[in-house]
Amino acid sequence: MHPDDPSAQKLTDARPTTLSDDAASTERTIGRHRAPEPTRRALLGSTPVRVALATGVTCCLSLVAVATARGNDDTPRPVEPLAEAVADRAAIADERASRSLDRDAAPARILPSPTAKPTPTPTIVRKAPKKPVKPRRPRPVAGLDQAQMDNAKIIVDVGLEMKMPRRALVVALATAMQESNLYNLASDVLPESAQYPNQGSGSDHDSVGLFQQRPSSGWGTVAQLMRPSYAARAFYSALNEIPGWQDMSVTAAAQAVQISAYPDAYAQHEDRATTVAAALTA
């Protein structure tokens, strides 16, 4: 087609001669080729590294600062003053949270072992009071029965308590063997004597007890003389008052105390008395 052809001219005039009239195209062209918007400075870029280690309060303040700085539109806003304030707060928080490296370690909490059993509380067992042990009764010797042997032991124990020598024990035993056959006798003449523990009775005047001592002669009261320990003590005391009794025979020493109508009767009991004394002092 010839350029002078009118139809060709019309077609040519129908096309747009330039794209500048299209507003949308103009915006797209400008949008494509405009210089990229400078990158915003990160809010936390100027914040020290310790901001990341700050406490929970600092983190919350940072988030609020970011939201405030950016907003909802694209208009840049100055954030340096707020960032500096946040940095200052972070520094203060860092100082508060600082810990010395050479501090003492906290004491470890000792947890009970899952297999450990609690120590049981000791149970206090109260023992019943012990009953008083009865003294062992001596085994009879020299033909004596148990009652006689028990009385002989009382005579020997009193003599040992008074620090009397072995010979005095023999003299006392021989005397009691002759006077009462080693039984604690009451007297038929003194009805009062039967009120006290006894092992029989005699009828020789008012004589009572192991040594047949007479209350009327000043040996003591009936109650006193009926106690074997008192009667033995009275005998030893009288024996000590006799000068040189240690050098006397058994029968002579006994007669010096008793003043009996049969002074030689005590000699027959010397051997048995010696055996009994030995058995009770072994």
Coordinates of C-alpha atoms in Angstrom, one line a residue:
M1 CA 0.0 0.0 0.0
H2 CA 1.2 3.4 -0.9
P3 CA 1.8 5.7 2.0
D4 CA -0.2 8.4 0.3
D5 CA -3.2 6.1 0.2
P6 CA -5.9 7.7 2.4
S7 CA -7.0 4.3 3.7
A8 CA -3.5 3.7 4.9
Q9 CA -3.3 7.0 6.5
K10 CA -6.5 6.3 8.4
L11 CA -5.2 3.1 9.7
T12 CA -2.1 4.7 10.8
D13 CA -3.9 7.5 12.6
A14 CA -6.0 4.9 14.4
R15 CA -3.0 3.5 16.3
P16 CA -1.8 5.5 19.3
T17 CA 1.2 7.4 18.4
T18 CA 2.7 7.2 21.9
L19 CA 2.1 5.2 25.1
S20 CA 2.4 8.2 27.3
D21 CA -1.3 8.8 27.1
D22 CA -2.1 5.6 29.0
A23 CA -2.0 6.5 32.6
A24 CA -1.7 2.9 33.7
S25 CA 1.2 2.3 31.4
T26 CA 2.8 5.4 32.6
E27 CA 2.5 4.3 36.2
R28 CA 3.9 0.8 35.3
T29 CA 6.8 2.3 33.4
I30 CA 7.7 4.6 36.2
G31 CA 7.2 1.7 38.7
R32 CA 9.5 -0.6 36.8
H33 CA 12.3 1.8 36.4
R34 CA 12.2 3.9 39.5
A35 CA 15.1 3.6 41.9
P36 CA 14.5 1.0 44.6
E37 CA 13.4 2.5 47.9
P38 CA 16.3 2.7 50.3
T39 CA 16.3 -0.1 52.9
R40 CA 15.0 1.0 56.2
R41 CA 17.5 0.8 59.0
A42 CA 16.6 -2.0 61.2
L43 CA 15.4 -0.9 64.5
L44 CA 17.6 -3.3 66.4
G45 CA 20.6 -2.8 64.1
S46 CA 22.1 -0.1 66.4
T47 CA 21.1 -1.9 69.6
P48 CA 24.0 -3.6 71.3
V49 CA 24.1 -7.4 71.4
R50 CA 23.2 -7.4 75.1
V51 CA 19.7 -6.3 74.1
A52 CA 19.1 -9.9 73.1
L53 CA 20.2 -10.9 76.6
A54 CA 18.1 -8.3 78.4
T55 CA 15.3 -9.3 80.7
G56 CA 11.7 -9.9 79.6
V57 CA 10.8 -6.3 80.2
T58 CA 13.4 -5.1 77.6
C59 CA 12.1 -7.5 75.0
C60 CA 8.6 -6.2 75.4
L61 CA 9.8 -2.6 75.1
S62 CA 11.7 -3.5 71.9
L63 CA 8.6 -5.0 70.3
V64 CA 6.6 -1.9 71.2
A65 CA 9.3 0.2 69.6
V66 CA 9.2 -1.7 66.4
A67 CA 5.5 -1.6 66.1
T68 CA 5.5 2.2 66.7
A69 CA 8.3 2.9 64.3
R70 CA 7.0 1.0 61.3
G71 CA 3.2 1.5 61.7
N72 CA 0.8 0.5 58.9
D73 CA 1.9 2.8 56.1
D74 CA 5.1 2.9 54.1
T75 CA 6.2 6.3 55.3
P76 CA 9.6 6.0 57.0
R77 CA 9.7 7.4 60.5
P78 CA 12.7 8.3 62.5
V79 CA 13.5 5.6 65.0
E80 CA 16.9 6.5 66.3
P81 CA 15.7 8.3 69.5
L82 CA 13.5 5.4 70.5
A83 CA 16.3 2.9 69.7
E84 CA 18.7 4.8 71.9
A85 CA 16.3 4.8 74.7
V86 CA 15.8 1.1 74.4
A87 CA 19.6 0.6 74.3
D88 CA 19.9 2.7 77.5
R89 CA 17.2 0.6 79.2
A90 CA 18.9 -2.5 78.0
A91 CA 22.2 -1.4 79.5
I92 CA 20.6 -0.7 82.8
A93 CA 18.9 -4.0 82.8
D94 CA 22.2 -5.7 81.8
E95 CA 23.9 -4.1 84.8
R96 CA 21.1 -5.3 87.1
A97 CA 21.3 -8.8 85.7
S98 CA 25.1 -9.0 85.8
R99 CA 26.6 -11.7 88.1
S100 CA 30.1 -12.0 89.4
L101 CA 31.9 -15.0 87.9
D102 CA 33.7 -15.7 91.2
R103 CA 30.5 -15.9 93.2
D104 CA 30.0 -18.9 95.5
A105 CA 28.0 -21.7 93.9
A106 CA 24.5 -22.1 95.3
P107 CA 24.3 -25.0 97.6
A108 CA 23.0 -28.0 95.8
R109 CA 19.6 -29.2 97.0
I110 CA 19.9 -32.7 98.2
L111 CA 16.8 -34.6 97.2
P112 CA 16.0 -37.8 99.0
S113 CA 16.7 -40.9 97.1
P114 CA 13.6 -42.6 95.7
T115 CA 14.7 -45.9 97.2
A116 CA 15.8 -44.4 100.6
K117 CA 13.4 -45.2 103.4
P118 CA 12.8 -42.8 106.2
T119 CA 14.7 -43.5 109.4
P120 CA 12.2 -45.1 111.7
T121 CA 11.7 -43.4 115.1
P122 CA 13.2 -45.6 117.7
T123 CA 10.7 -47.1 120.0
I124 CA 11.4 -46.6 123.6
V125 CA 10.8 -49.8 125.5
R126 CA 10.3 -49.3 129.1
K127 CA 11.5 -52.2 131.1
A128 CA 9.5 -53.4 134.1
P129 CA 11.3 -52.7 137.3
K130 CA 13.3 -55.7 138.5
K131 CA 12.0 -57.5 141.4
P132 CA 14.3 -57.6 144.4
V133 CA 16.4 -60.7 144.3
K134 CA 16.1 -62.7 147.4
P135 CA 19.4 -63.7 148.9
R136 CA 20.4 -67.2 148.2
R137 CA 19.9 -69.4 151.2
P138 CA 23.0 -71.2 152.2
R139 CA 23.2 -75.0 151.7
P140 CA 23.0 -76.7 155.1
V141 CA 26.2 -78.4 156.4
A142 CA 27.2 -80.3 159.5
G143 CA 23.8 -82.0 159.9
L144 CA 21.8 -78.8 160.1
D145 CA 18.4 -78.2 158.5
Q146 CA 17.6 -75.1 156.4
A147 CA 16.1 -73.1 159.3
Q148 CA 19.2 -73.8 161.4
M149 CA 21.5 -72.9 158.6
D150 CA 19.6 -69.7 157.9
N151 CA 20.0 -68.7 161.6
A152 CA 23.7 -69.6 161.5
K153 CA 24.2 -67.3 158.5
I154 CA 22.6 -64.4 160.4
I155 CA 25.1 -65.0 163.3
V156 CA 28.1 -65.1 161.0
D157 CA 26.9 -62.0 158.9
V158 CA 26.5 -59.9 162.0
G159 CA 30.0 -61.0 163.3
L160 CA 31.6 -60.0 159.9
E161 CA 29.8 -56.7 160.0
M162 CA 31.3 -56.0 163.4
K163 CA 34.7 -57.0 162.2
M164 CA 34.9 -59.9 164.6
P165 CA 37.7 -62.6 164.0
R166 CA 36.9 -66.1 162.8
R167 CA 37.3 -67.5 166.4
A168 CA 34.5 -65.2 167.6
L169 CA 32.2 -66.7 164.9
V170 CA 32.9 -70.2 166.2
V171 CA 32.3 -69.2 169.8
A172 CA 28.9 -67.6 168.9
L173 CA 27.8 -70.6 166.8
A174 CA 28.8 -73.1 169.5
T175 CA 26.8 -71.0 172.1
A176 CA 23.7 -70.9 170.0
M177 CA 23.9 -74.6 169.2
Q178 CA 23.9 -75.3 173.0
E179 CA 21.3 -72.8 174.1
S180 CA 18.6 -73.2 171.4
N181 CA 19.9 -75.7 168.9
L182 CA 20.0 -72.8 166.4
Y183 CA 16.3 -72.2 166.5
N184 CA 14.7 -68.9 167.4
L185 CA 12.7 -69.9 170.5
A186 CA 9.9 -68.0 172.3
S187 CA 9.3 -68.6 176.0
D188 CA 6.3 -70.2 177.7
V189 CA 7.0 -68.0 180.7
L190 CA 6.6 -64.8 178.5
P191 CA 3.4 -65.1 176.4
E192 CA 4.5 -61.8 174.7
S193 CA 7.3 -63.6 173.0
A194 CA 4.9 -65.8 171.1
Q195 CA 3.6 -62.7 169.3
Y196 CA 6.9 -62.5 167.3
P197 CA 8.2 -64.8 164.6
N198 CA 9.6 -67.9 166.3
Q199 CA 10.5 -71.5 165.6
G200 CA 9.3 -73.1 168.8
S201 CA 9.3 -72.3 172.5
G202 CA 11.2 -73.2 175.7
S203 CA 10.5 -73.0 179.4
D204 CA 13.8 -71.9 180.9
H205 CA 12.7 -69.0 183.0
D206 CA 12.3 -65.9 180.7
S207 CA 15.0 -66.9 178.3
V208 CA 14.2 -66.2 174.6
G209 CA 15.8 -66.2 171.2
L210 CA 18.8 -67.9 169.7
F211 CA 21.1 -67.3 172.8
Q212 CA 18.3 -67.7 175.4
Q213 CA 19.0 -64.2 176.7
R214 CA 16.8 -63.0 179.5
P215 CA 15.1 -59.6 179.4
S216 CA 15.1 -59.5 183.2
S217 CA 18.9 -59.6 183.1
G218 CA 19.2 -56.5 180.9
W219 CA 19.8 -58.0 177.5
G220 CA 17.0 -56.1 175.9
T221 CA 13.3 -56.2 175.4
V222 CA 11.4 -59.3 174.4
A223 CA 10.8 -57.8 170.9
Q224 CA 14.5 -57.1 170.5
L225 CA 15.7 -60.4 171.7
M226 CA 13.3 -62.3 169.4
R227 CA 15.2 -60.8 166.4
P228 CA 18.1 -63.1 165.6
S229 CA 20.3 -60.2 164.3
Y230 CA 19.8 -58.2 167.5
A231 CA 20.5 -61.2 169.7
A232 CA 23.8 -62.0 167.8
R233 CA 24.9 -58.4 168.1
A234 CA 24.3 -58.4 171.8
F235 CA 26.3 -61.5 172.2
Y236 CA 29.4 -60.2 170.3
S237 CA 29.2 -56.9 172.3
A238 CA 29.4 -58.8 175.5
L239 CA 32.2 -61.0 174.3
N240 CA 34.3 -58.0 173.4
E241 CA 34.0 -56.8 177.0
I242 CA 35.8 -59.9 178.3
P243 CA 39.5 -59.3 178.6
G244 CA 41.7 -61.9 176.7
W245 CA 38.7 -63.9 175.4
Q246 CA 40.8 -64.5 172.2
D247 CA 43.2 -66.7 174.3
M248 CA 40.4 -68.7 176.0
S249 CA 38.9 -72.0 174.8
V250 CA 35.6 -71.9 173.0
T251 CA 33.7 -73.2 176.0
A252 CA 35.5 -70.8 178.4
A253 CA 34.8 -67.8 176.2
A254 CA 31.1 -68.8 175.8
Q255 CA 30.7 -69.4 179.5
A256 CA 32.2 -66.0 180.3
V257 CA 29.3 -64.4 178.3
Q258 CA 26.4 -66.7 179.2
I259 CA 27.3 -67.6 182.8
S260 CA 25.5 -70.9 182.4
A261 CA 24.9 -73.7 185.0
Y262 CA 26.7 -76.0 182.6
P263 CA 30.0 -74.3 181.6
D264 CA 31.5 -77.3 179.8
A265 CA 28.5 -78.0 177.6
Y266 CA 29.7 -75.6 174.8
A267 CA 32.8 -77.6 174.0
Q268 CA 30.9 -80.4 172.3
H269 CA 29.7 -78.0 169.5
E270 CA 33.1 -76.6 168.6
D271 CA 33.8 -78.9 165.6
R272 CA 30.4 -78.4 164.1
A273 CA 30.6 -74.7 164.7
T274 CA 34.0 -74.5 163.0
T275 CA 32.6 -76.4 159.9
V276 CA 29.6 -74.1 159.7
A277 CA 31.7 -70.9 160.0
A278 CA 34.0 -72.1 157.3
A279 CA 31.1 -72.9 154.9
L280 CA 29.5 -69.4 155.5
T281 CA 32.8 -67.5 155.0
A282 CA 34.2 -69.4 152.0

